[in-house]
Coordinates of C-alpha atoms (C1' of nucleotides) in Angstrom, one line a residue:
Chain F
X1040 CA 24.7 -115.1 2.3
X1041 CA 24.2 -111.3 1.5
X1042 CA 26.2 -108.4 0.1
X1043 CA 28.6 -108.5 3.0
X1044 CA 31.2 -109.8 1.0
X1045 CA 31.4 -106.9 -1.2
X1046 CA 32.5 -103.9 1.0
X1047 CA 30.5 -101.3 -1.1
X1048 CA 33.6 -100.2 -2.7
X1049 CA 35.7 -97.8 -0.6
X1050 CA 36.6 -94.5 -2.4
X1051 CA 38.4 -93.6 0.7
X1052 CA 40.0 -90.2 -0.4
X1053 CA 42.6 -88.9 1.9
X1054 CA 41.8 -86.1 4.2
X1055 CA 43.5 -83.3 2.3
X1056 CA 41.7 -84.1 -0.9
X1057 CA 38.4 -84.4 1.0
X1058 CA 38.9 -80.9 2.4
X1059 CA 39.9 -79.6 -1.0
X1060 CA 36.6 -80.9 -2.3
X1061 CA 34.8 -79.3 0.6
X1062 CA 36.4 -75.9 -0.1
X1063 CA 35.4 -76.3 -3.8
X1064 CA 31.9 -76.9 -2.8
X1065 CA 32.0 -73.9 -0.4
X1066 CA 33.0 -71.7 -3.1
X1067 CA 30.4 -73.2 -5.9
X1068 CA 27.7 -73.0 -3.2
X1069 CA 28.4 -69.1 -2.8
X1070 CA 29.0 -68.8 -6.5
X1071 CA 32.1 -66.8 -5.9
X1072 CA 33.9 -65.1 -8.7
X1073 CA 37.4 -64.4 -9.8
X1074 CA 38.9 -62.3 -7.0
X1075 CA 36.5 -63.3 -4.0
X1076 CA 38.2 -64.2 -0.8
X1077 CA 38.1 -67.7 0.8
X1078 CA 38.2 -68.0 4.6
X1079 CA 41.6 -67.9 6.0
X1080 CA 43.6 -70.8 7.4
X1081 CA 42.5 -70.6 11.0
X1082 CA 38.9 -70.2 9.9
X1083 CA 39.1 -73.2 7.7
X1084 CA 40.6 -75.1 10.6
X1085 CA 37.6 -74.5 12.4
X1086 CA 35.2 -74.8 9.5
X1087 CA 36.2 -78.4 8.8
X1088 CA 37.6 -79.4 12.1
X1089 CA 41.0 -80.4 10.7
X1090 CA 44.5 -79.3 11.5
X1091 CA 46.5 -76.6 10.0
X1092 CA 48.7 -79.0 8.1
X1093 CA 45.7 -80.5 6.6
X1094 CA 44.2 -77.5 5.4
X1095 CA 47.5 -76.2 3.9
X1096 CA 47.7 -79.4 1.7
X1097 CA 44.2 -78.9 0.7
X1098 CA 45.1 -75.5 -0.4
X1099 CA 48.1 -76.5 -2.3
X1100 CA 46.1 -79.0 -4.2
X1101 CA 43.6 -76.2 -5.4
X1102 CA 46.6 -74.1 -6.0
X1103 CA 48.1 -76.7 -8.2
X1104 CA 45.1 -76.7 -10.2
X1105 CA 45.1 -72.9 -10.6
X1106 CA 41.8 -72.5 -8.8
X1107 CA 43.2 -70.3 -6.0
X1108 CA 45.9 -67.9 -5.4
X1109 CA 47.4 -67.4 -2.0
X1110 CA 49.1 -64.3 -0.7
X1111 CA 50.7 -63.5 2.8
X1112 CA 50.4 -60.4 4.8
X1113 CA 47.4 -58.6 6.2
X1114 CA 44.5 -58.7 3.7
X1115 CA 46.2 -61.7 2.3
X1116 CA 44.8 -65.3 2.2
X1117 CA 43.4 -67.2 -0.6
X1118 CA 41.2 -65.9 -3.4
X1119 CA 39.6 -67.6 -6.1
X1120 CA 41.9 -67.5 -9.3
X1121 CA 40.9 -67.8 -12.8
X1122 CA 42.8 -70.7 -14.5
X1123 CA 45.4 -69.4 -16.9
X1124 CA 45.7 -70.6 -20.4
X1125 CA 49.3 -71.3 -19.6
X1126 CA 48.5 -73.4 -16.6
X1127 CA 45.9 -75.3 -18.5
X1128 CA 48.4 -76.0 -21.3
X1129 CA 50.9 -77.4 -18.8
X1130 CA 48.4 -79.6 -17.2
X1131 CA 47.4 -81.0 -20.4
X1132 CA 50.9 -81.4 -21.5
X1133 CA 51.5 -83.6 -18.6
X1134 CA 48.8 -86.0 -19.9
X1135 CA 50.2 -86.1 -23.3
X1136 CA 53.7 -86.8 -21.9
X1137 CA 52.6 -90.4 -21.5
X1138 CA 50.7 -90.7 -24.8
X1139 CA 53.5 -90.3 -27.4
X1140 CA 52.0 -88.1 -30.1
X1141 CA 53.4 -88.1 -33.6
X1142 CA 54.1 -85.1 -35.7
X1143 CA 51.6 -86.6 -38.1
X1144 CA 48.8 -86.6 -35.3
X1145 CA 49.3 -83.0 -34.6
X1146 CA 49.2 -82.0 -38.4
X1147 CA 46.1 -84.2 -38.8
X1148 CA 44.6 -81.7 -36.3
X1149 CA 46.2 -78.6 -37.7
X1150 CA 44.9 -79.3 -41.1
X1151 CA 41.4 -79.6 -39.8
X1152 CA 41.6 -76.6 -37.5
X1153 CA 43.7 -73.9 -38.6
X1154 CA 42.0 -73.1 -41.8
X1155 CA 38.9 -73.0 -39.8
X1156 CA 40.4 -70.5 -37.4
X1157 CA 41.7 -68.3 -40.2
X1158 CA 38.2 -68.2 -42.0
X1159 CA 36.5 -67.2 -38.8
X1160 CA 39.0 -64.5 -38.0
X1161 CA 38.7 -62.6 -41.4
X1162 CA 37.2 -59.3 -40.9
X1163 CA 37.1 -59.6 -37.0
X1164 CA 40.7 -58.2 -36.4
X1165 CA 41.6 -54.7 -35.2
X1166 CA 44.2 -52.6 -37.1
X1167 CA 46.4 -53.1 -34.2
X1168 CA 46.1 -56.9 -34.3
X1169 CA 46.7 -57.1 -38.1
X1170 CA 49.7 -54.9 -37.8
X1171 CA 51.1 -57.1 -35.2
X1172 CA 50.5 -60.1 -37.3
X1173 CA 52.1 -58.4 -40.3
X1174 CA 55.1 -57.5 -38.1
X1175 CA 55.5 -61.0 -37.1
X1176 CA 55.3 -62.4 -40.6
X1177 CA 57.9 -59.8 -42.0
X1178 CA 60.6 -60.8 -39.7
X1179 CA 63.2 -62.9 -41.3
X1180 CA 62.8 -61.6 -44.8
X1181 CA 66.2 -63.5 -45.9
X1182 CA 66.3 -67.5 -46.1
X1183 CA 67.9 -69.0 -43.3
X1184 CA 71.7 -69.6 -43.7
X1185 CA 72.2 -72.3 -41.3
X1186 CA 70.1 -75.0 -39.5
X1187 CA 70.4 -72.8 -36.3
X1188 CA 68.8 -70.0 -38.0
X1189 CA 66.2 -72.1 -39.7
X1190 CA 65.1 -73.1 -36.1
X1191 CA 64.7 -69.7 -35.1
X1192 CA 62.7 -69.0 -38.2
X1193 CA 60.4 -71.8 -37.5
X1194 CA 59.8 -70.8 -34.0
X1195 CA 58.9 -67.4 -35.1
X1196 CA 56.4 -68.8 -37.5
X1197 CA 54.9 -70.7 -34.6
X1198 CA 54.6 -67.5 -32.6
X1199 CA 52.6 -66.2 -35.4
X1200 CA 50.2 -69.1 -35.1
X1201 CA 50.1 -68.7 -31.4
X1202 CA 49.1 -65.2 -31.7
X1203 CA 46.5 -65.7 -34.1
X1204 CA 45.0 -68.4 -31.8
X1205 CA 44.7 -65.9 -29.0
X1206 CA 42.5 -63.7 -31.2
X1207 CA 39.9 -66.3 -31.7
X1208 CA 36.5 -65.8 -30.4
X1209 CA 36.0 -69.3 -30.1
X1210 CA 38.0 -70.1 -26.8
X1211 CA 38.1 -73.9 -27.4
X1212 CA 39.5 -73.6 -31.0
X1213 CA 41.9 -71.1 -29.9
X1214 CA 43.1 -73.0 -26.9
X1215 CA 43.6 -76.3 -29.0
X1216 CA 45.5 -74.5 -31.7
X1217 CA 47.7 -72.8 -29.2
X1218 CA 48.4 -75.9 -27.3
X1219 CA 49.6 -77.5 -30.5
X1220 CA 51.9 -74.5 -31.4
X1221 CA 53.3 -75.0 -27.8
X1222 CA 54.0 -78.6 -28.4
X1223 CA 55.6 -78.1 -31.8
X1224 CA 57.7 -75.3 -30.5
X1225 CA 59.0 -77.6 -27.6
X1226 CA 59.9 -80.2 -30.3
X1227 CA 61.7 -77.7 -32.3
X1228 CA 63.6 -76.4 -29.5
X1229 CA 64.9 -79.6 -28.5
X1230 CA 65.3 -81.0 -32.0
X1231 CA 68.5 -82.2 -33.4
X1232 CA 69.9 -80.1 -36.2
X1233 CA 71.0 -82.1 -39.2
X1234 CA 68.9 -80.9 -42.1
X1235 CA 70.0 -78.0 -44.3
X1236 CA 67.7 -75.1 -44.7
X1237 CA 65.1 -75.5 -47.4
X1238 CA 64.9 -72.5 -49.3
X1239 CA 61.7 -73.3 -51.3
X1240 CA 59.7 -74.1 -48.3
X1241 CA 60.9 -71.1 -46.5
X1242 CA 59.8 -69.0 -49.4
X1243 CA 56.4 -70.4 -49.7
X1244 CA 55.8 -70.3 -45.9
X1245 CA 56.7 -66.4 -45.8
X1246 CA 54.3 -65.8 -48.9
X1247 CA 51.5 -67.8 -47.2
X1248 CA 51.8 -65.8 -44.0
X1249 CA 51.8 -62.4 -45.8
X1250 CA 49.0 -63.3 -48.1
X1251 CA 46.9 -64.6 -44.9
X1252 CA 47.5 -61.3 -43.3
X1253 CA 46.2 -59.5 -46.3
X1254 CA 43.0 -61.8 -46.6
X1255 CA 42.3 -61.2 -43.0
X1256 CA 42.4 -57.7 -43.4
X1257 CA 40.3 -57.6 -46.3
X1258 CA 37.7 -60.0 -44.6
X1259 CA 37.9 -62.6 -47.2
X1260 CA 37.1 -65.7 -45.2
X1261 CA 37.2 -68.4 -47.8
X1262 CA 40.4 -67.0 -49.1
X1263 CA 42.0 -67.0 -45.8
X1264 CA 40.8 -70.5 -45.2
X1265 CA 42.3 -71.7 -48.5
X1266 CA 45.6 -69.9 -47.9
X1267 CA 45.8 -71.6 -44.4
X1268 CA 45.0 -74.9 -45.9
X1269 CA 47.9 -74.5 -48.3
X1270 CA 50.3 -73.4 -45.6
X1271 CA 49.6 -76.4 -43.4
X1272 CA 50.7 -78.7 -46.1
X1273 CA 54.0 -76.8 -46.5
X1274 CA 54.4 -76.7 -42.6
X1275 CA 53.7 -80.3 -42.7
X1276 CA 56.6 -81.1 -45.0
X1277 CA 58.9 -79.1 -43.1
X1278 CA 58.3 -80.9 -39.9
X1279 CA 58.0 -84.4 -41.3
X1280 CA 61.8 -84.4 -41.9
X1281 CA 62.2 -84.2 -38.1
X1282 CA 61.9 -87.1 -35.7
X1283 CA 58.6 -88.7 -36.2
X1284 CA 57.7 -89.2 -32.5
X1285 CA 58.6 -87.1 -29.7
X1286 CA 57.1 -85.3 -26.9
X1287 CA 58.9 -85.0 -23.7
X1288 CA 57.6 -82.6 -21.0
X1289 CA 56.8 -82.8 -17.5
X1290 CA 57.6 -79.3 -16.2
X1291 CA 56.9 -75.6 -17.1
X1292 CA 54.2 -73.2 -16.0
Chain A
X534 CA 74.2 -46.8 -12.7
X535 CA 74.1 -50.5 -13.0
X536 CA 71.4 -53.2 -12.8
X537 CA 70.9 -53.0 -9.1
X538 CA 67.7 -51.1 -9.6
X539 CA 66.2 -54.1 -11.1
X540 CA 66.3 -57.0 -8.6
X541 CA 66.6 -59.6 -11.2
X542 CA 63.0 -60.4 -11.2
X543 CA 61.8 -62.4 -8.3
X544 CA 59.9 -65.6 -9.1
X545 CA 59.6 -66.4 -5.5
X546 CA 57.8 -69.5 -5.6
X547 CA 56.9 -70.8 -2.2
X548 CA 58.8 -73.8 -0.8
X549 CA 56.3 -76.5 -1.4
X550 CA 56.0 -75.9 -5.1
X551 CA 59.8 -75.5 -5.1
X552 CA 60.1 -78.8 -3.9
X553 CA 57.5 -80.2 -6.2
X554 CA 59.5 -78.9 -9.1
X555 CA 62.6 -80.4 -7.6
X556 CA 60.9 -83.9 -7.3
X557 CA 59.7 -83.6 -11.0
X558 CA 63.3 -82.7 -12.1
X559 CA 64.5 -85.8 -10.0
X560 CA 62.0 -87.9 -11.9
X561 CA 62.8 -86.5 -15.3
X562 CA 66.4 -86.9 -14.7
X563 CA 66.2 -90.6 -14.0
X564 CA 63.7 -91.0 -16.8
X565 CA 61.3 -92.9 -14.4
X566 CA 58.5 -94.7 -15.9
X567 CA 55.0 -95.3 -14.8
X568 CA 55.2 -97.6 -11.7
X569 CA 58.7 -96.5 -10.6
X570 CA 59.0 -95.6 -7.0
X571 CA 60.0 -92.1 -5.5
X572 CA 61.9 -91.7 -2.4
X573 CA 59.9 -91.9 0.8
X574 CA 59.0 -88.8 2.8
X575 CA 61.9 -89.1 5.3
X576 CA 64.4 -89.6 2.3
X577 CA 63.0 -86.4 0.6
X578 CA 63.3 -84.5 4.0
X579 CA 66.9 -85.3 3.9
X580 CA 67.4 -84.9 0.1
X581 CA 65.8 -81.5 -0.1
X582 CA 66.4 -80.3 3.4
X583 CA 62.8 -79.5 4.2
X584 CA 60.6 -80.3 6.8
X585 CA 57.9 -83.2 6.7
X586 CA 55.0 -80.9 6.2
X587 CA 56.6 -79.3 3.3
X588 CA 57.4 -82.4 1.6
X589 CA 53.8 -83.5 2.1
X590 CA 52.4 -80.4 0.5
X591 CA 54.8 -80.9 -2.4
X592 CA 53.5 -84.5 -2.8
X593 CA 49.8 -83.2 -2.8
X594 CA 50.6 -80.8 -5.6
X595 CA 52.1 -83.5 -7.8
X596 CA 49.3 -85.8 -6.8
X597 CA 46.6 -83.2 -7.7
X598 CA 48.0 -83.1 -11.1
X599 CA 48.0 -86.7 -11.4
X600 CA 51.7 -87.3 -11.8
X601 CA 52.2 -89.5 -8.8
X602 CA 50.2 -91.8 -6.5
X603 CA 50.8 -92.3 -2.9
X604 CA 49.9 -95.4 -1.0
X605 CA 50.5 -96.1 2.8
X606 CA 51.8 -99.1 4.6
X607 CA 55.1 -101.1 4.1
X608 CA 56.5 -101.1 0.6
X609 CA 54.2 -98.0 0.1
X610 CA 55.2 -94.4 -0.8
X611 CA 54.8 -92.6 -3.9
X612 CA 55.1 -93.8 -7.5
X613 CA 55.1 -92.1 -10.8
X614 CA 51.5 -92.5 -12.2
X615 CA 50.1 -91.9 -15.7
X616 CA 47.9 -88.9 -15.9
X617 CA 44.4 -90.3 -16.8
X618 CA 42.3 -89.0 -19.5
X619 CA 39.6 -88.3 -16.9
X620 CA 41.9 -86.3 -14.8
X621 CA 43.1 -84.3 -17.7
X622 CA 39.5 -83.6 -18.6
X623 CA 38.7 -82.3 -15.3
X624 CA 41.6 -80.1 -15.1
X625 CA 41.0 -78.7 -18.7
X626 CA 37.1 -78.3 -17.7
X627 CA 38.4 -76.2 -14.8
X628 CA 39.9 -73.7 -17.2
X629 CA 37.0 -73.5 -19.6
X630 CA 34.7 -73.0 -16.4
X631 CA 36.0 -69.3 -16.7
X632 CA 35.8 -69.0 -20.5
X633 CA 32.1 -69.2 -21.3
X634 CA 31.8 -71.5 -24.2
X635 CA 28.8 -71.5 -26.6
X636 CA 27.2 -74.5 -28.1
X637 CA 28.1 -72.9 -31.5
X638 CA 31.8 -72.9 -30.4
X639 CA 31.7 -76.6 -29.7
X640 CA 30.1 -77.5 -32.9
X641 CA 32.4 -75.5 -34.8
X642 CA 35.1 -77.9 -33.7
X643 CA 33.0 -80.9 -34.0
X644 CA 32.1 -80.1 -37.5
X645 CA 35.9 -80.0 -38.2
X646 CA 37.0 -82.8 -36.2
X647 CA 34.5 -85.5 -36.1
X648 CA 34.4 -86.3 -39.7
X649 CA 38.0 -86.4 -39.8
X650 CA 37.9 -89.0 -36.9
X651 CA 35.3 -91.0 -38.7
X652 CA 37.5 -91.2 -41.8
X653 CA 40.6 -92.3 -39.9
X654 CA 38.7 -94.9 -38.2
X655 CA 37.3 -96.6 -41.2
X656 CA 38.6 -100.2 -41.5
X657 CA 40.9 -100.1 -38.5
X658 CA 38.4 -101.3 -35.9
X659 CA 38.1 -104.8 -34.6
X660 CA 34.9 -106.8 -34.9
X661 CA 34.3 -106.5 -31.0
X662 CA 34.8 -102.6 -31.4
X663 CA 32.3 -102.5 -34.4
X664 CA 29.9 -104.6 -32.5
X665 CA 30.0 -102.6 -29.4
X666 CA 29.3 -99.4 -31.5
X667 CA 26.4 -101.1 -33.2
X668 CA 24.9 -102.0 -30.0
X669 CA 25.1 -98.6 -28.8
X670 CA 23.5 -97.0 -32.0
X671 CA 20.6 -99.7 -31.9
X672 CA 19.5 -98.6 -28.5
X673 CA 16.3 -96.6 -28.4
X674 CA 14.6 -98.0 -31.4
X675 CA 11.5 -95.8 -30.8
X676 CA 11.3 -91.9 -30.9
X677 CA 11.3 -90.4 -27.5
X678 CA 7.8 -89.8 -25.9
X679 CA 8.9 -87.2 -23.5
X680 CA 11.5 -84.5 -23.0
X681 CA 12.9 -86.6 -20.4
X682 CA 13.3 -89.5 -22.6
X683 CA 14.8 -87.4 -25.4
X684 CA 17.4 -86.2 -22.9
X685 CA 18.3 -89.9 -22.2
X686 CA 18.7 -90.7 -25.9
X687 CA 20.8 -87.6 -26.7
X688 CA 23.2 -88.7 -23.6
X689 CA 23.4 -92.2 -25.2
X690 CA 24.3 -90.7 -28.5
X691 CA 27.0 -88.6 -26.9
X692 CA 28.2 -92.0 -25.3
X693 CA 28.5 -93.3 -28.9
X694 CA 30.7 -90.4 -29.8
X695 CA 32.8 -90.8 -26.7
X696 CA 33.5 -94.4 -27.3
X697 CA 34.3 -93.8 -30.8
X698 CA 36.9 -91.1 -29.8
X699 CA 38.5 -93.8 -27.5
X700 CA 39.4 -95.9 -30.5
X701 CA 41.3 -93.2 -32.2
X702 CA 44.9 -93.6 -33.0
X703 CA 45.5 -90.2 -32.8
X704 CA 45.4 -89.6 -29.1
X705 CA 45.1 -85.8 -29.4
X706 CA 42.2 -86.1 -31.9
X707 CA 40.6 -88.6 -29.5
X708 CA 41.0 -86.5 -26.4
X709 CA 39.6 -83.4 -27.9
X710 CA 36.5 -85.1 -29.3
X711 CA 36.0 -87.0 -26.1
X712 CA 36.4 -83.8 -23.9
X713 CA 33.6 -82.1 -26.1
X714 CA 31.3 -85.3 -25.6
X715 CA 31.8 -84.7 -22.0
X716 CA 31.0 -81.0 -21.8
X717 CA 27.6 -81.7 -23.9
X718 CA 26.7 -84.3 -21.7
X719 CA 27.1 -82.1 -18.7
X720 CA 25.2 -79.3 -20.7
X721 CA 22.5 -82.0 -21.3
X722 CA 22.2 -83.3 -17.9
X723 CA 21.8 -80.1 -16.1
X724 CA 19.6 -78.6 -19.1
X725 CA 16.1 -77.5 -18.6
X726 CA 13.4 -79.5 -20.3
X727 CA 10.8 -77.4 -22.3
X728 CA 11.4 -78.5 -25.9
X729 CA 9.1 -81.2 -27.3
X730 CA 10.8 -84.3 -28.8
X731 CA 11.6 -83.7 -32.3
X732 CA 11.0 -86.9 -34.2
X733 CA 12.5 -86.1 -37.6
X734 CA 15.7 -85.1 -36.0
X735 CA 15.6 -88.3 -33.9
X736 CA 15.3 -90.4 -37.1
X737 CA 17.8 -88.8 -39.0
X738 CA 20.5 -89.2 -36.1
X739 CA 19.5 -92.8 -35.7
X740 CA 20.0 -93.6 -39.5
X741 CA 23.4 -91.5 -39.4
X742 CA 24.8 -93.6 -36.7
X743 CA 24.0 -96.9 -38.2
X744 CA 25.2 -96.1 -41.5
X745 CA 28.4 -94.8 -40.1
X746 CA 29.0 -98.1 -38.2
X747 CA 28.5 -99.7 -41.8
X748 CA 30.8 -97.6 -43.3
X749 CA 33.4 -98.1 -40.7
X750 CA 33.1 -101.8 -40.9
X751 CA 33.4 -101.6 -44.8
X752 CA 36.5 -99.5 -44.4
X753 CA 35.0 -96.7 -46.5
X754 CA 36.7 -93.7 -45.2
X755 CA 35.3 -91.0 -47.4
X756 CA 31.7 -92.3 -46.9
X757 CA 32.1 -92.3 -43.2
X758 CA 33.4 -88.6 -43.2
X759 CA 30.5 -87.7 -45.4
X760 CA 28.1 -89.3 -43.0
X761 CA 29.5 -87.9 -40.1
X762 CA 29.6 -84.6 -41.4
X763 CA 25.9 -84.8 -42.1
X764 CA 25.3 -86.1 -38.7
X765 CA 27.0 -83.2 -37.0
X766 CA 24.6 -80.8 -38.8
X767 CA 21.7 -82.5 -37.3
X768 CA 23.3 -83.0 -34.1
X769 CA 24.0 -79.1 -34.1
X770 CA 20.2 -78.3 -34.8
X771 CA 19.2 -80.5 -31.9
X772 CA 21.6 -78.4 -29.5
X773 CA 21.0 -75.1 -30.8
X774 CA 17.4 -75.0 -29.3
X775 CA 18.9 -75.2 -26.0
X776 CA 20.5 -72.3 -24.0
X777 CA 23.3 -70.9 -26.1
X778 CA 25.7 -70.3 -23.3
X779 CA 26.4 -72.6 -20.4
X780 CA 29.2 -74.5 -18.9
X781 CA 29.4 -74.6 -15.3
X782 CA 31.8 -77.0 -13.7
X783 CA 34.3 -76.9 -11.0
X784 CA 34.6 -80.5 -9.7
X785 CA 34.5 -84.0 -10.7
X786 CA 37.1 -86.6 -11.2
Chain U
dT867 C1' 61.7 -44.8 8.5
dA868 C1' 60.0 -47.8 12.0
dA869 C1' 57.0 -50.3 14.5
dG870 C1' 53.0 -53.3 15.1
dA871 C1' 49.5 -56.2 13.3
dT872 C1' 47.8 -59.9 10.4
dT873 C1' 48.1 -63.7 7.7
dT874 C1' 50.6 -67.2 5.3
dG875 C1' 54.9 -70.1 5.7
dT876 C1' 58.0 -73.6 7.9
dT877 C1' 59.5 -76.8 11.5
dC878 C1' 59.4 -80.0 15.1
dG879 C1' 57.7 -83.7 18.3
dT880 C1' 54.3 -86.9 18.9
dA881 C1' 50.5 -90.0 18.1
dT882 C1' 47.7 -92.7 14.9
dG883 C1' 46.4 -95.4 11.0
dT884 C1' 47.5 -98.9 7.6
dA885 C1' 49.4 -102.4 4.9
dT886 C1' 53.0 -106.2 4.7
dC887 C1' 55.4 -109.9 6.6
Chain Q
dG564 C1' 48.6 -111.7 16.3
dG565 C1' 52.9 -109.0 16.5
dA566 C1' 56.6 -106.4 14.4
dT567 C1' 57.7 -103.3 11.1
dA568 C1' 57.7 -99.7 7.8
dC569 C1' 55.5 -96.4 6.0
dA570 C1' 52.1 -92.7 5.4
dT571 C1' 48.6 -89.5 7.9
dA572 C1' 47.3 -86.3 11.0
dC573 C1' 47.6 -83.0 15.1
dG574 C1' 49.2 -79.2 17.7
dA575 C1' 52.3 -75.7 19.3
dA576 C1' 55.9 -72.7 18.1
dC577 C1' 58.5 -69.6 15.4
dA578 C1' 59.6 -67.3 10.8
dA579 C1' 58.6 -64.5 6.9
dA580 C1' 55.9 -61.4 4.1
dT581 C1' 53.1 -57.6 3.6
dC582 C1' 49.9 -53.8 5.1
dT583 C1' 48.8 -50.0 8.0
dT584 C1' 49.9 -46.2 10.8

DNA sequence: TAAGATTTGTTCGTATGTATC
DNA sequence: GGATACATACGAACAAATCTT
């Protein structure tokens, strides 16, 4: 006649993840920063009253999420470790492994974001950064002679965008664009080759990248935005001829 | 005089993560799907020639990434588990824990993406979905009387956007928008309250949401885009008065 | 170079918990 | 309730890595 029929809902997390949570809490409470040391294994065994195996499983969990790094030897142990962009990308890619994205989906995002990035980057880059971008854009001065070569050029173009994304002051914007460049690179690498190189699109793409570098150097934000928007259209055409759906990942670091 | 001075680069991953990689490979090779069973512990011990403890640590790694789910008892063991959106958000939030995003950063993204989402949703929603959105938009018909109440309303508004993002056919677009709604919710929850409620902004926000629902129902894509763009401007003003920088997370599930 | 100290890495044996039949 | 099959957890021992002297 009471709520006893409803066993309040039992989360019942296994011991190792409980301990992992406790360790996180321990870290947050003390507001530990990037390189700070965590207690060593034996200390944690006492601290949480669990066995060595359990502590180790908990540490693996945190390590898998990129939250800690563990070293052996004297002065070793676990320390707080900043989650790398690479790791974050891998973890997120595992999610989209199950979601079946299409090329059209990715380009809907790119059309909205890449011009924004270009505009916000205008006039903020150092000479070294500009020079690096220019070098990337100037590679492959000749149109591709084979499908294999076109694949290479396409990947190089994605490197250009990935590098650009790393310069973003807006880390969220930069991450999302870099993530997409990653996905597209994977799709290109594993792609079947059956389309002949498209000289017109190659030529437009190259012109766009070079013009973009100039606009960035000159600090012309709206011009950079316009060029990038146009560039996205061309890039989308190039990709659309590939398989529409595909995104198979599950690994990587 | 040869390469012997360059010990080919030593990845040197610890045994458990090696085993975790091997398990992933085992799964990918067989193209296992969501509920499919993995070998049980003792089988893996033989399969990879490692001890029980090592296998368990490897399993915890995969579990932490959301790739497998483990159950006890007969017929139990580990199965392939689809990474949930929630887990992906948590994992990604851990990355941005170290990146120090600003409100301005997030709104630069929202301005670019939310209108796009609104436009692509016009005319694609079911009556049930429209009704749910309408109900969310109609809550709080009165302006907030206290800072506390305004906080509640703001969170409710973010629920509206989060729900909208779940309807997106473009999973990447939906995920990113949902992720931002999550972040903003956290920021709002932990926010200090010292600003008086702003009646004008409340009124505009409410009108926008209601008008948006109408445009979505009528299938007017460009109208929906326009309304959302306008709505983002208002929402940004509301948020800008808060602390500019903040994003402290490290946990959650 | 070598030895020793420190800390994680790995294994094994055993016992307990839990869900299915 | 009992038997079975599986994960879960503990503890002790030994191996490997790395820093210090």
